[in-house]
PDB file of C-alpha atoms in Angstrom:
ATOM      1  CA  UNK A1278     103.410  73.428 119.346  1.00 94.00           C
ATOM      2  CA  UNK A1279     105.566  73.504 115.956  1.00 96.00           C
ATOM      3  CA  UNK A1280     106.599  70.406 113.969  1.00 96.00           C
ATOM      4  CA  UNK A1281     110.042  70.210 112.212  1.00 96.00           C
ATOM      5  CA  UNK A1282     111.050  68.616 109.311  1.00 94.00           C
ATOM      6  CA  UNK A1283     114.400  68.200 108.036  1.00 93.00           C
ATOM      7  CA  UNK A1284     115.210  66.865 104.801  1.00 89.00           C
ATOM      8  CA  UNK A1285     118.006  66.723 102.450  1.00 84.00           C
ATOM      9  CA  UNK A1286     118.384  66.150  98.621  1.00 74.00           C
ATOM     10  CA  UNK A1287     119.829  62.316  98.241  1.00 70.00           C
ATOM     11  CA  UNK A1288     118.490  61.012 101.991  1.00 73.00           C
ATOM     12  CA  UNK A1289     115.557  58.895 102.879  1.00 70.00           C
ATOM     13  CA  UNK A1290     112.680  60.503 104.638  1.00 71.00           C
ATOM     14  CA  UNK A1291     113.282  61.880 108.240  1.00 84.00           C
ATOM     15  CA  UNK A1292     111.665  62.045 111.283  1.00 83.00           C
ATOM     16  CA  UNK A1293     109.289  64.693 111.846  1.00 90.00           C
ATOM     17  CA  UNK A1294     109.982  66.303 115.073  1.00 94.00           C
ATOM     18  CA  UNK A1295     107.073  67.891 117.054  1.00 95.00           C
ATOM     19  CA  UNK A1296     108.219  70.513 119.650  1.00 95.00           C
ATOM     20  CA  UNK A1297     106.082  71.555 122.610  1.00 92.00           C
ATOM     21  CA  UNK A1298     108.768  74.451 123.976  1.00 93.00           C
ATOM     22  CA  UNK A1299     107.982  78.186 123.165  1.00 93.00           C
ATOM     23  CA  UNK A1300     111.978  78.338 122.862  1.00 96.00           C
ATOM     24  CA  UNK A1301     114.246  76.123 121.287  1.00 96.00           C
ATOM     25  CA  UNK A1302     117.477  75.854 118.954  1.00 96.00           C
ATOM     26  CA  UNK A1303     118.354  74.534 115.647  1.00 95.00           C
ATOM     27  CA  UNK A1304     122.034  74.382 115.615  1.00 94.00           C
ATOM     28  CA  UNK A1305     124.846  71.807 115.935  1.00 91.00           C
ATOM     29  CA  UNK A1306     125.695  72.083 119.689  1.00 91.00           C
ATOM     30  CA  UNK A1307     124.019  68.446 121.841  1.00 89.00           C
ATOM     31  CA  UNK A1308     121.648  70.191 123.404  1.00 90.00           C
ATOM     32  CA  UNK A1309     119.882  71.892 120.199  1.00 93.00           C
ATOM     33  CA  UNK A1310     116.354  70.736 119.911  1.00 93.00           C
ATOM     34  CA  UNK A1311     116.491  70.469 116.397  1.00 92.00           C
ATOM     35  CA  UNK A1312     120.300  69.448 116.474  1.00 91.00           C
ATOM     36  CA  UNK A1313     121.711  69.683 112.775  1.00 89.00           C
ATOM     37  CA  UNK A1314     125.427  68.636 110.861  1.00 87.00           C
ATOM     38  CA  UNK A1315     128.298  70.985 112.252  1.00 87.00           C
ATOM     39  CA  UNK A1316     129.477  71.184 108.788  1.00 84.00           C
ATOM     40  CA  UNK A1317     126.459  73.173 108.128  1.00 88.00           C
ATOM     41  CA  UNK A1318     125.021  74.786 111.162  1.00 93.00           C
ATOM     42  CA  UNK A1319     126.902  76.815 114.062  1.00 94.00           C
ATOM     43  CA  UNK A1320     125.897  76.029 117.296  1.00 94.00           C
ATOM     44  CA  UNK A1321     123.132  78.121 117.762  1.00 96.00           C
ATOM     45  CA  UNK A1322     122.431  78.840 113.999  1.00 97.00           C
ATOM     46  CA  UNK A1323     118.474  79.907 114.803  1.00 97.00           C
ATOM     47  CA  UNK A1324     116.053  80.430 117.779  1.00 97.00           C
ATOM     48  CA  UNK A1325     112.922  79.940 117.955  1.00 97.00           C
ATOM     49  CA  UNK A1326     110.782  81.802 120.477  1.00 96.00           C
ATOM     50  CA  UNK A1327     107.685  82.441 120.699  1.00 94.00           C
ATOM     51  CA  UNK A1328     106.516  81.624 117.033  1.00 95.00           C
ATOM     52  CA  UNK A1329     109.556  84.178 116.017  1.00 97.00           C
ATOM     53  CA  UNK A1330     112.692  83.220 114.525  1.00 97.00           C
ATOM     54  CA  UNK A1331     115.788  84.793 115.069  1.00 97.00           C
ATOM     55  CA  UNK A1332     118.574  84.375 113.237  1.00 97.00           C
ATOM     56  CA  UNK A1333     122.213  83.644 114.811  1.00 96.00           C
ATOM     57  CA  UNK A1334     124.286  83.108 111.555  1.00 96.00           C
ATOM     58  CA  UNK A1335     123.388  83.762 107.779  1.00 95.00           C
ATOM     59  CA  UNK A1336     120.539  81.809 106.522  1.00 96.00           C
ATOM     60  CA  UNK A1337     117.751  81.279 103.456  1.00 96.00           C
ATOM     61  CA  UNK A1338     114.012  81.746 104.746  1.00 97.00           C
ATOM     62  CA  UNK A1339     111.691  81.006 102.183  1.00 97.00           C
ATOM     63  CA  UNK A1340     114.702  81.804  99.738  1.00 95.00           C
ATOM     64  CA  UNK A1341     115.129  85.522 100.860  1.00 96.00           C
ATOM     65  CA  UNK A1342     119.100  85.089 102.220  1.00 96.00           C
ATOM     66  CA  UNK A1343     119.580  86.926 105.718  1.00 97.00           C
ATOM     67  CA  UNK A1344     121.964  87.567 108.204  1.00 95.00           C
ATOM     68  CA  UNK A1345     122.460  87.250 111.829  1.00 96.00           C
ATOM     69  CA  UNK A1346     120.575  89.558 113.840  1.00 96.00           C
ATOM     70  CA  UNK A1347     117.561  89.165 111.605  1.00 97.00           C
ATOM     71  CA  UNK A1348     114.355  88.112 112.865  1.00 96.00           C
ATOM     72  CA  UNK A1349     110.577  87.493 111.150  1.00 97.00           C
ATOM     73  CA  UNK A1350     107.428  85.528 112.569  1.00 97.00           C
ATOM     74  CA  UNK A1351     107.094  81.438 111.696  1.00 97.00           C
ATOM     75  CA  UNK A1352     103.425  82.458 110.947  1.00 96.00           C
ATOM     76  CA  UNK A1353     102.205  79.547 108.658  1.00 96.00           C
ATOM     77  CA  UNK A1354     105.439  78.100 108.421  1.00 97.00           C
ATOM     78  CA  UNK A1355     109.041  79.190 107.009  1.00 97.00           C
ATOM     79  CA  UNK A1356     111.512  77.107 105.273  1.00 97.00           C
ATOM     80  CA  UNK A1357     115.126  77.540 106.368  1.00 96.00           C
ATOM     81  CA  UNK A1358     117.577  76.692 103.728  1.00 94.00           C
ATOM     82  CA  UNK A1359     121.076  75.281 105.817  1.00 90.00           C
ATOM     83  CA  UNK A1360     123.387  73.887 102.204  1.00 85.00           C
ATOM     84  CA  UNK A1361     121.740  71.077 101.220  1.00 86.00           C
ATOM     85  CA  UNK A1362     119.456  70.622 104.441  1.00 89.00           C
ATOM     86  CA  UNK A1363     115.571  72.365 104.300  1.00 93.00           C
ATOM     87  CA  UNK A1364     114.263  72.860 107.705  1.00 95.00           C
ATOM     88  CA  UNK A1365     110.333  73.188 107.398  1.00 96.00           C
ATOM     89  CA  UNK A1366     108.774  74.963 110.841  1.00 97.00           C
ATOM     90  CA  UNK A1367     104.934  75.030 110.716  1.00 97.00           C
ATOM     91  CA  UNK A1368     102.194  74.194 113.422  1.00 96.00           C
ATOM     92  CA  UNK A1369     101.806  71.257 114.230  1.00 95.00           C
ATOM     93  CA  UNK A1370      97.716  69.227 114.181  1.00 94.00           C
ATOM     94  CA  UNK A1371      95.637  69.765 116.877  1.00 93.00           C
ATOM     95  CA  UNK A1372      95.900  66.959 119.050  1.00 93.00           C
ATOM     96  CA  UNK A1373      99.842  66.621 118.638  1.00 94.00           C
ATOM     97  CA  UNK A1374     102.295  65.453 121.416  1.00 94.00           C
ATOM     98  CA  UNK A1375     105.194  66.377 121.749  1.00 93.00           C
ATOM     99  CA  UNK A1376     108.252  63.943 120.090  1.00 91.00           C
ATOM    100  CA  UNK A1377     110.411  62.347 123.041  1.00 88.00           C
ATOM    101  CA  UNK A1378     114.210  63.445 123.183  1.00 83.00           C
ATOM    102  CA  UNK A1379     114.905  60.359 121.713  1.00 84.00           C
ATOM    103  CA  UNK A1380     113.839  61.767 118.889  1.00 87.00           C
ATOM    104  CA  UNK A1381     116.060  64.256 118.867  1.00 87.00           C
ATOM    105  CA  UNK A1382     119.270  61.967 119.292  1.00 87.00           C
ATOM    106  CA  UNK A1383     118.182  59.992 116.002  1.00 86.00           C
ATOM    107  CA  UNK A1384     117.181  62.674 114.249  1.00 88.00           C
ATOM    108  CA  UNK A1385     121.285  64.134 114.541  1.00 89.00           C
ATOM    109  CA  UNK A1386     122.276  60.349 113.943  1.00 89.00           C
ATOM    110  CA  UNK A1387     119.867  59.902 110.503  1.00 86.00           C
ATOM    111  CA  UNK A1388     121.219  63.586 108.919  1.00 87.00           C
ATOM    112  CA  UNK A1389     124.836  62.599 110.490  1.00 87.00           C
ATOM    113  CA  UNK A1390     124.280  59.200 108.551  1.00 86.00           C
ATOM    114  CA  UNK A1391     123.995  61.323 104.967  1.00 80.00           C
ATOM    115  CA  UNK A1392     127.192  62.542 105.839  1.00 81.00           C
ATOM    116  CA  UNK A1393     129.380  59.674 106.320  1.00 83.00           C
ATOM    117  CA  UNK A1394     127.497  57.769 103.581  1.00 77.00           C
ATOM    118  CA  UNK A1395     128.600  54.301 102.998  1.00 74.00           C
ATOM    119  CA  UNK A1396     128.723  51.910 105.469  1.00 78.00           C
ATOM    120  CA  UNK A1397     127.208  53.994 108.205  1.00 87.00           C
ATOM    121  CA  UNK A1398     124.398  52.375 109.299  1.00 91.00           C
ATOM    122  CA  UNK A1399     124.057  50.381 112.860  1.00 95.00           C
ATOM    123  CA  UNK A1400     125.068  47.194 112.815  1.00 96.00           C
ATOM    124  CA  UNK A1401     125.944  43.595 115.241  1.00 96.00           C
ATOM    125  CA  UNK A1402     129.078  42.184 115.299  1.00 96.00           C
ATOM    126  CA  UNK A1403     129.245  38.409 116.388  1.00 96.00           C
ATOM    127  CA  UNK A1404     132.855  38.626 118.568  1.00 96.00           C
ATOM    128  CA  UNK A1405     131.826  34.918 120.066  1.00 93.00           C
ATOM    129  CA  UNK A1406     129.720  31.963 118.713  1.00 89.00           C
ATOM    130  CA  UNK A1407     129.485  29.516 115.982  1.00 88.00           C
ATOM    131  CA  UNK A1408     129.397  32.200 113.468  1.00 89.00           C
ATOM    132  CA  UNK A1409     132.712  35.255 115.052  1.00 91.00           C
ATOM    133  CA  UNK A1410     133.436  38.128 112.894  1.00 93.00           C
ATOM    134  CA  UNK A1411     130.419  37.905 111.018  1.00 94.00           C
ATOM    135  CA  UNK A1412     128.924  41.654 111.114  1.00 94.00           C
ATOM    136  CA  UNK A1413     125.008  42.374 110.239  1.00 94.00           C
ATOM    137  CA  UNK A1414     123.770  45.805 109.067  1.00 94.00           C
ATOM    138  CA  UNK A1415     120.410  46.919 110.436  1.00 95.00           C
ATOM    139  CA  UNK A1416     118.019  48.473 107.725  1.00 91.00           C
ATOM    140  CA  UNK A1417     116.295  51.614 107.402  1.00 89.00           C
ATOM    141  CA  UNK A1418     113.511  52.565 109.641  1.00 89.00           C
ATOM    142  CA  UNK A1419     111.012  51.618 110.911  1.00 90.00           C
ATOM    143  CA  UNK A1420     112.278  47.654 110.300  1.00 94.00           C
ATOM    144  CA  UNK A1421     112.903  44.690 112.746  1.00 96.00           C
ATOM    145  CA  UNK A1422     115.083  41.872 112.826  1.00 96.00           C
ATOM    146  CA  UNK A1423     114.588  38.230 114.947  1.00 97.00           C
ATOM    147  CA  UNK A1424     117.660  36.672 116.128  1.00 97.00           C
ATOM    148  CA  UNK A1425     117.601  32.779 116.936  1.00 96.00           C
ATOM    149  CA  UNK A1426     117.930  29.126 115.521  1.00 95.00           C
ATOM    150  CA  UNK A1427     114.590  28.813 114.295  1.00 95.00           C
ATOM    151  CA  UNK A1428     113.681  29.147 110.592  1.00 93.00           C
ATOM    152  CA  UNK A1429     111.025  31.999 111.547  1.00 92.00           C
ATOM    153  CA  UNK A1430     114.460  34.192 112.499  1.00 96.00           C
ATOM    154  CA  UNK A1431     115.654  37.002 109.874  1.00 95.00           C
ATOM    155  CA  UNK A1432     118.971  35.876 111.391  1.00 96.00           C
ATOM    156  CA  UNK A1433     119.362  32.378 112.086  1.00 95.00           C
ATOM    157  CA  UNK A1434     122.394  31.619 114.299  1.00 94.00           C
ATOM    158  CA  UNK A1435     122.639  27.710 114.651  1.00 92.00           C
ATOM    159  CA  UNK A1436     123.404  27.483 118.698  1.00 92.00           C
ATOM    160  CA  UNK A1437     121.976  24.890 120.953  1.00 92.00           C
ATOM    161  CA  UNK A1438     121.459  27.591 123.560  1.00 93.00           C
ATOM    162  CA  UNK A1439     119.362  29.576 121.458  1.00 95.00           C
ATOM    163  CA  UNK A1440     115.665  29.927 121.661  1.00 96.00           C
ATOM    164  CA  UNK A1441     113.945  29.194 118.001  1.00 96.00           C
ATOM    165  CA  UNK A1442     113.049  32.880 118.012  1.00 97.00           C
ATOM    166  CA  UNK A1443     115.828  34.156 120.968  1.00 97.00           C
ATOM    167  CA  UNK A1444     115.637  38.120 120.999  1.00 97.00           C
ATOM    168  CA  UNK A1445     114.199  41.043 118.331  1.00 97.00           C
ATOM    169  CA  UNK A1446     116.062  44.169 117.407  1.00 97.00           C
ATOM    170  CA  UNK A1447     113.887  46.811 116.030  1.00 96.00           C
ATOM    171  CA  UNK A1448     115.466  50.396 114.201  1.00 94.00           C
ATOM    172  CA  UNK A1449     112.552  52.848 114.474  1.00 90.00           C
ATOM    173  CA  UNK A1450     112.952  56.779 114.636  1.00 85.00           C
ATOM    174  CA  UNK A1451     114.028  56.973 118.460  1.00 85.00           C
ATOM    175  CA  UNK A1452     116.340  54.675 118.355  1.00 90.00           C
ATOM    176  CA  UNK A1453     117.733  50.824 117.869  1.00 95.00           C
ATOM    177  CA  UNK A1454     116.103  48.328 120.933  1.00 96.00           C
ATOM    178  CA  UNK A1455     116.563  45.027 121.781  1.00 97.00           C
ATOM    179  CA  UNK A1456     113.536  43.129 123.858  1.00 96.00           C
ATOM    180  CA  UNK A1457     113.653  39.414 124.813  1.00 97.00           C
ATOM    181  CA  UNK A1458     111.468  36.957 122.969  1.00 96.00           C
ATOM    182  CA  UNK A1459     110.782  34.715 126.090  1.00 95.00           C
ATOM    183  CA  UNK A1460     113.880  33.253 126.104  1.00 95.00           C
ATOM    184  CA  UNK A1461     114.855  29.930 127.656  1.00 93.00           C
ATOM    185  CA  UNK A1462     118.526  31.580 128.936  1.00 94.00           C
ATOM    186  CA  UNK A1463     117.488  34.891 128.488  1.00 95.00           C
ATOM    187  CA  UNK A1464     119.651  38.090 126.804  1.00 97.00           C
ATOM    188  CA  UNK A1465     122.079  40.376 128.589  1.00 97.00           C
ATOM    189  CA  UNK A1466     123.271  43.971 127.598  1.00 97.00           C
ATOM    190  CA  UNK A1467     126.435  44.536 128.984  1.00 96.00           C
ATOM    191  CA  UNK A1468     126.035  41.595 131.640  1.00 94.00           C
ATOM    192  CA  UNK A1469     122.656  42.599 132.719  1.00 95.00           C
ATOM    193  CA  UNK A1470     119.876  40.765 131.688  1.00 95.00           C
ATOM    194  CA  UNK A1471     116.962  42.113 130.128  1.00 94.00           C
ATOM    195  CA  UNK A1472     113.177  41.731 131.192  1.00 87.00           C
ATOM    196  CA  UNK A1473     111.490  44.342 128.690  1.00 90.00           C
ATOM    197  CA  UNK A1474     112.769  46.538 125.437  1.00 92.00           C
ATOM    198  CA  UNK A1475     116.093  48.392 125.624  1.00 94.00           C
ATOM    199  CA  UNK A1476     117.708  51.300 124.116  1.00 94.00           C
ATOM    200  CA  UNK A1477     120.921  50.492 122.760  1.00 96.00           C
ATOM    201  CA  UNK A1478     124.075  52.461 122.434  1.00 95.00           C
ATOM    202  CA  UNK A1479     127.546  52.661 120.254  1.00 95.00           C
ATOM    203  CA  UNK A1480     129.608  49.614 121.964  1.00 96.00           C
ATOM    204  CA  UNK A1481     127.524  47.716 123.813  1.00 97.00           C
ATOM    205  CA  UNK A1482     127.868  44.000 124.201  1.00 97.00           C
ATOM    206  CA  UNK A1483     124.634  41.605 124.024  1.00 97.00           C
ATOM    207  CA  UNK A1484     124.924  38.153 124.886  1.00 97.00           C
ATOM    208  CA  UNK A1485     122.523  35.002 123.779  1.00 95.00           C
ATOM    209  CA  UNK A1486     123.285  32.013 125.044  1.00 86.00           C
ATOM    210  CA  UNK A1487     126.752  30.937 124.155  1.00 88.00           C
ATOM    211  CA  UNK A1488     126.949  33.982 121.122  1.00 94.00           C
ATOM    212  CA  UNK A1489     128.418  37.765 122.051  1.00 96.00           C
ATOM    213  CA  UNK A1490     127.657  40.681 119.760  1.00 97.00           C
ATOM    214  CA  UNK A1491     129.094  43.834 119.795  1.00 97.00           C
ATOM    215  CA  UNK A1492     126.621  46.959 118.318  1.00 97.00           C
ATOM    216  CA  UNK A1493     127.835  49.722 116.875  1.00 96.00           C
ATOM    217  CA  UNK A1494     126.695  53.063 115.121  1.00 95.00           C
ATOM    218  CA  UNK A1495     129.099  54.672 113.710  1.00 92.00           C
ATOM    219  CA  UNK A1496     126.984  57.993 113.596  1.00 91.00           C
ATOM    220  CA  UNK A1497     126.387  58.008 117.322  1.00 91.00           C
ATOM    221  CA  UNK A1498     130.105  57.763 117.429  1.00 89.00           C
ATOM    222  CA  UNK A1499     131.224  60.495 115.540  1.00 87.00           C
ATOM    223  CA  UNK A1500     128.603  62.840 117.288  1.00 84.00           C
ATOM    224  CA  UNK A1501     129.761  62.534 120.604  1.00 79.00           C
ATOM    225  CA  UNK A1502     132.898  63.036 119.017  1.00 72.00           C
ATOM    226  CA  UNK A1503     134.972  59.821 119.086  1.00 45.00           C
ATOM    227  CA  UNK A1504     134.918  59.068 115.133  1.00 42.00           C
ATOM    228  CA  UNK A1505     138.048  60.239 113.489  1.00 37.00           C
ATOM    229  CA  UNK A1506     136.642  61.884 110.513  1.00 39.00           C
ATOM    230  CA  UNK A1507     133.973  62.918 108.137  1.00 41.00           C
ATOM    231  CA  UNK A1508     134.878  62.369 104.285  1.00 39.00           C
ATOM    232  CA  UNK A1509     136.607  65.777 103.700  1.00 40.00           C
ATOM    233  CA  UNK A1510     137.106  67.528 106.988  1.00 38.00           C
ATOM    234  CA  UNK A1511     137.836  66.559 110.263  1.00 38.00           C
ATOM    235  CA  UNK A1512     134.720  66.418 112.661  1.00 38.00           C
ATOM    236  CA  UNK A1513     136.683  68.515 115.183  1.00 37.00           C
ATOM    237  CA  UNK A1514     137.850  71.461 112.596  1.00 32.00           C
ATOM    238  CA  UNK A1515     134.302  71.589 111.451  1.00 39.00           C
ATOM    239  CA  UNK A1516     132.429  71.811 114.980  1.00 37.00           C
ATOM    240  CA  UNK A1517     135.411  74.401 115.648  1.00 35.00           C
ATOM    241  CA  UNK A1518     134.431  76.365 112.762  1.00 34.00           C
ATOM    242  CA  UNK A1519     130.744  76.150 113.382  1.00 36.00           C
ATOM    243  CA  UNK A1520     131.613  77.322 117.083  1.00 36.00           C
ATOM    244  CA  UNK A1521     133.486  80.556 115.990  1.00 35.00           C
ATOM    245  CA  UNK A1522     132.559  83.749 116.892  1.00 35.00           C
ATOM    246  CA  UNK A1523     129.587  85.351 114.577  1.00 33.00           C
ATOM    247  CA  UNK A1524     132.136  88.483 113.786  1.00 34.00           C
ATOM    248  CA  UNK A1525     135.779  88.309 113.491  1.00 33.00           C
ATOM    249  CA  UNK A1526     138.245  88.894 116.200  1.00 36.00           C
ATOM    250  CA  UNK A1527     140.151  91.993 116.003  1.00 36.00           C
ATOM    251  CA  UNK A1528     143.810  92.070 115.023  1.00 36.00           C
ATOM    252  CA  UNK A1529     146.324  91.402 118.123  1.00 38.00           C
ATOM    253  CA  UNK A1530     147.800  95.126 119.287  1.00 40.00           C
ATOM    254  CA  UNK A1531     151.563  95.526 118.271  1.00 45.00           C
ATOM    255  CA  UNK A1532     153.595  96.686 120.832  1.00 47.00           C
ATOM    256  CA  UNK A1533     154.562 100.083 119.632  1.00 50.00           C
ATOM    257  CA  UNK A1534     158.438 100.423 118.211  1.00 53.00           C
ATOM    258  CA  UNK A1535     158.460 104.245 119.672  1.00 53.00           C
ATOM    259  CA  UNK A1536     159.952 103.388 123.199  1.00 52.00           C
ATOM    260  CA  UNK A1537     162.556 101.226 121.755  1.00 52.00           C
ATOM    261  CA  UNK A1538     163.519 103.985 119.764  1.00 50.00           C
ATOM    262  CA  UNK A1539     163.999 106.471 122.201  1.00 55.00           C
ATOM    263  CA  UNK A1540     166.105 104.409 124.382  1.00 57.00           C
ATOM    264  CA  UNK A1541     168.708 103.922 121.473  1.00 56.00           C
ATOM    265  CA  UNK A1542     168.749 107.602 121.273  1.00 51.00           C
ATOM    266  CA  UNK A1543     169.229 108.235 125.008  1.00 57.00           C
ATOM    267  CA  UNK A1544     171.931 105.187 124.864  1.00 55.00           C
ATOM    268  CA  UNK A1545     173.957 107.183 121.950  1.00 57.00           C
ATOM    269  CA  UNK A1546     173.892 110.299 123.340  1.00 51.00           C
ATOM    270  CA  UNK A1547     175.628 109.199 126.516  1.00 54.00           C
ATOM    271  CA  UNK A1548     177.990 107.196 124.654  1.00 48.00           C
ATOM    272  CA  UNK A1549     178.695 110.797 122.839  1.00 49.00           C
ATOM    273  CA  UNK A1550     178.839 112.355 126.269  1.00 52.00           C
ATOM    274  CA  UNK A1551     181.317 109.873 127.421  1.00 48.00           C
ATOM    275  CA  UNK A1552     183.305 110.007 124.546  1.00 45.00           C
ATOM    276  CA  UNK A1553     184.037 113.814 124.948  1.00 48.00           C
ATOM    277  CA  UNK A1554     184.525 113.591 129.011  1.00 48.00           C
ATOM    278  CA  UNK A1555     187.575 111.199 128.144  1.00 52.00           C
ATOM    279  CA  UNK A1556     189.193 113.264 125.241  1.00 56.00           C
ATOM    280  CA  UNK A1557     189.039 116.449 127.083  1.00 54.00           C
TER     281      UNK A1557
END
């Protein structure tokens, strides 16, 4: 088993992401294991197999550039150098299971996150209650908010049809869930209520008594590929660039000129030719 890291210069710490296939990809396209920014990596940038690396576009390992087609053992561990990102591959500890694919998922949302920058972060939107159109960032991992009317809630919402302490939201590395606190009218995602913790997505609804709230993540958004843009370049034109062949296409084939030139010789010789039947 290998553990990932990812960092880069200005971000938070990141997950740590402990693999248990022989094969897997670090690259930009969903179903990478290690899935990393489009503006940096192609889809399948580098595979892993086997405790060998091969390389699928130009990268840094331990600060030696090389090129696709290149190829070396992970050994100890190797540092992969993507722009800004560092990509440490080592063993992981004895004793080590493997990270869900949760992990994964927020892993591409937390690097997608340094990205974006500013107001990127997950967040609840109250669309009905005492309190509509207020909006409520989550912090960093691993933190937890309470929701209710009580003074022991992080957010206090003052409803009669709230519990004291109604539901808690907790952002950890896999993820942002939502778990009922024993409720007296209970919580519903999306109209269905909730009996134990649930993983929440981009646009979901959650409803608490009389109050609806909308959450959103902005990173999830733009990875699945509904945001409009990253600052600089358009998500699309950079996952199109990332997705390019590894070597250039070759130039389209001109038709040739000859055969139109040879007709307009055959054509003015019979004009000649019919020139001199008439006169004689």
């Amino acid at each position: 088993m290998l553990r990932v890291t990812v960092s880069n210069s200005g971000q938070g710490p990141l997950p740590e992401l402990d693999v248990g296939e022989a094969r897997f990809v670090l690259g930009s396209a969903p179903e990478a294991r290690v899935r990393l920014p489009a503006a940096v990596a192609s889809a399948e940038h580098v595979v892993i197999d086997a405790g060998w690396w091969f390389a699928r576009a130009e990268i840094a390992v331990d600060g030696t550039p090389h090129g696709a087609g290149d190829s070396g053992e992970v050994g100890t561990g190797i540092e992969l150098a993507l722009g800004a990102y560092r990509v440490r591959i080592a063993p992981a500890p004895a004793g080590t299971h493997a990270s869900p694919p949760q992990r994964t998922e927020s892993l591409a949302r937390e690097l997608m996150r340094g990205l974006l920058g500013g107001d990127s972060a997950p967040s609840l939107e109250v669309e009905r209650g005492p309190v509509a159109g207020v909006k409520r960032s989550l912090p960093p991992p691993v933190s937890t908010i309470v929701i209710g009317r009580g003074e022991e809630a992080q957010w206090i919402i003052l409803d009669e049809d709230l519990s004291r302490a109604h539901a808690e939201l907790r952002r950890g590395w896999d993820g942002v869930t939502i778990r009922d606190l024993g409720s007296r009218n209970g919580t519903r995602v999306d109209g269905a209520k909730i009996t134990e913790g649930q993983l929440l997505r981009d646009g979901q609804s959650i409803e608490l008594g009389k109050v609806a709230l909308r959450y959103r993540d902005p990173a999830e958004r733009h990875l699945r590929g509904a945001g409009a843009t990253v600052p600089g370049t358009p998500v699309a034109v950079r996952a199109a660039a990332a997705a390019a062949p590894l070597h250039p296409a070759a130039p389209p084939v001109r038709p040739s000129a000859w055969p139109f030139v040879i007709a307009a010789v055959i054509a003015g010789v019979a004009v000649v030719g019919l020139v001199w039947i008439i006169a004689a």
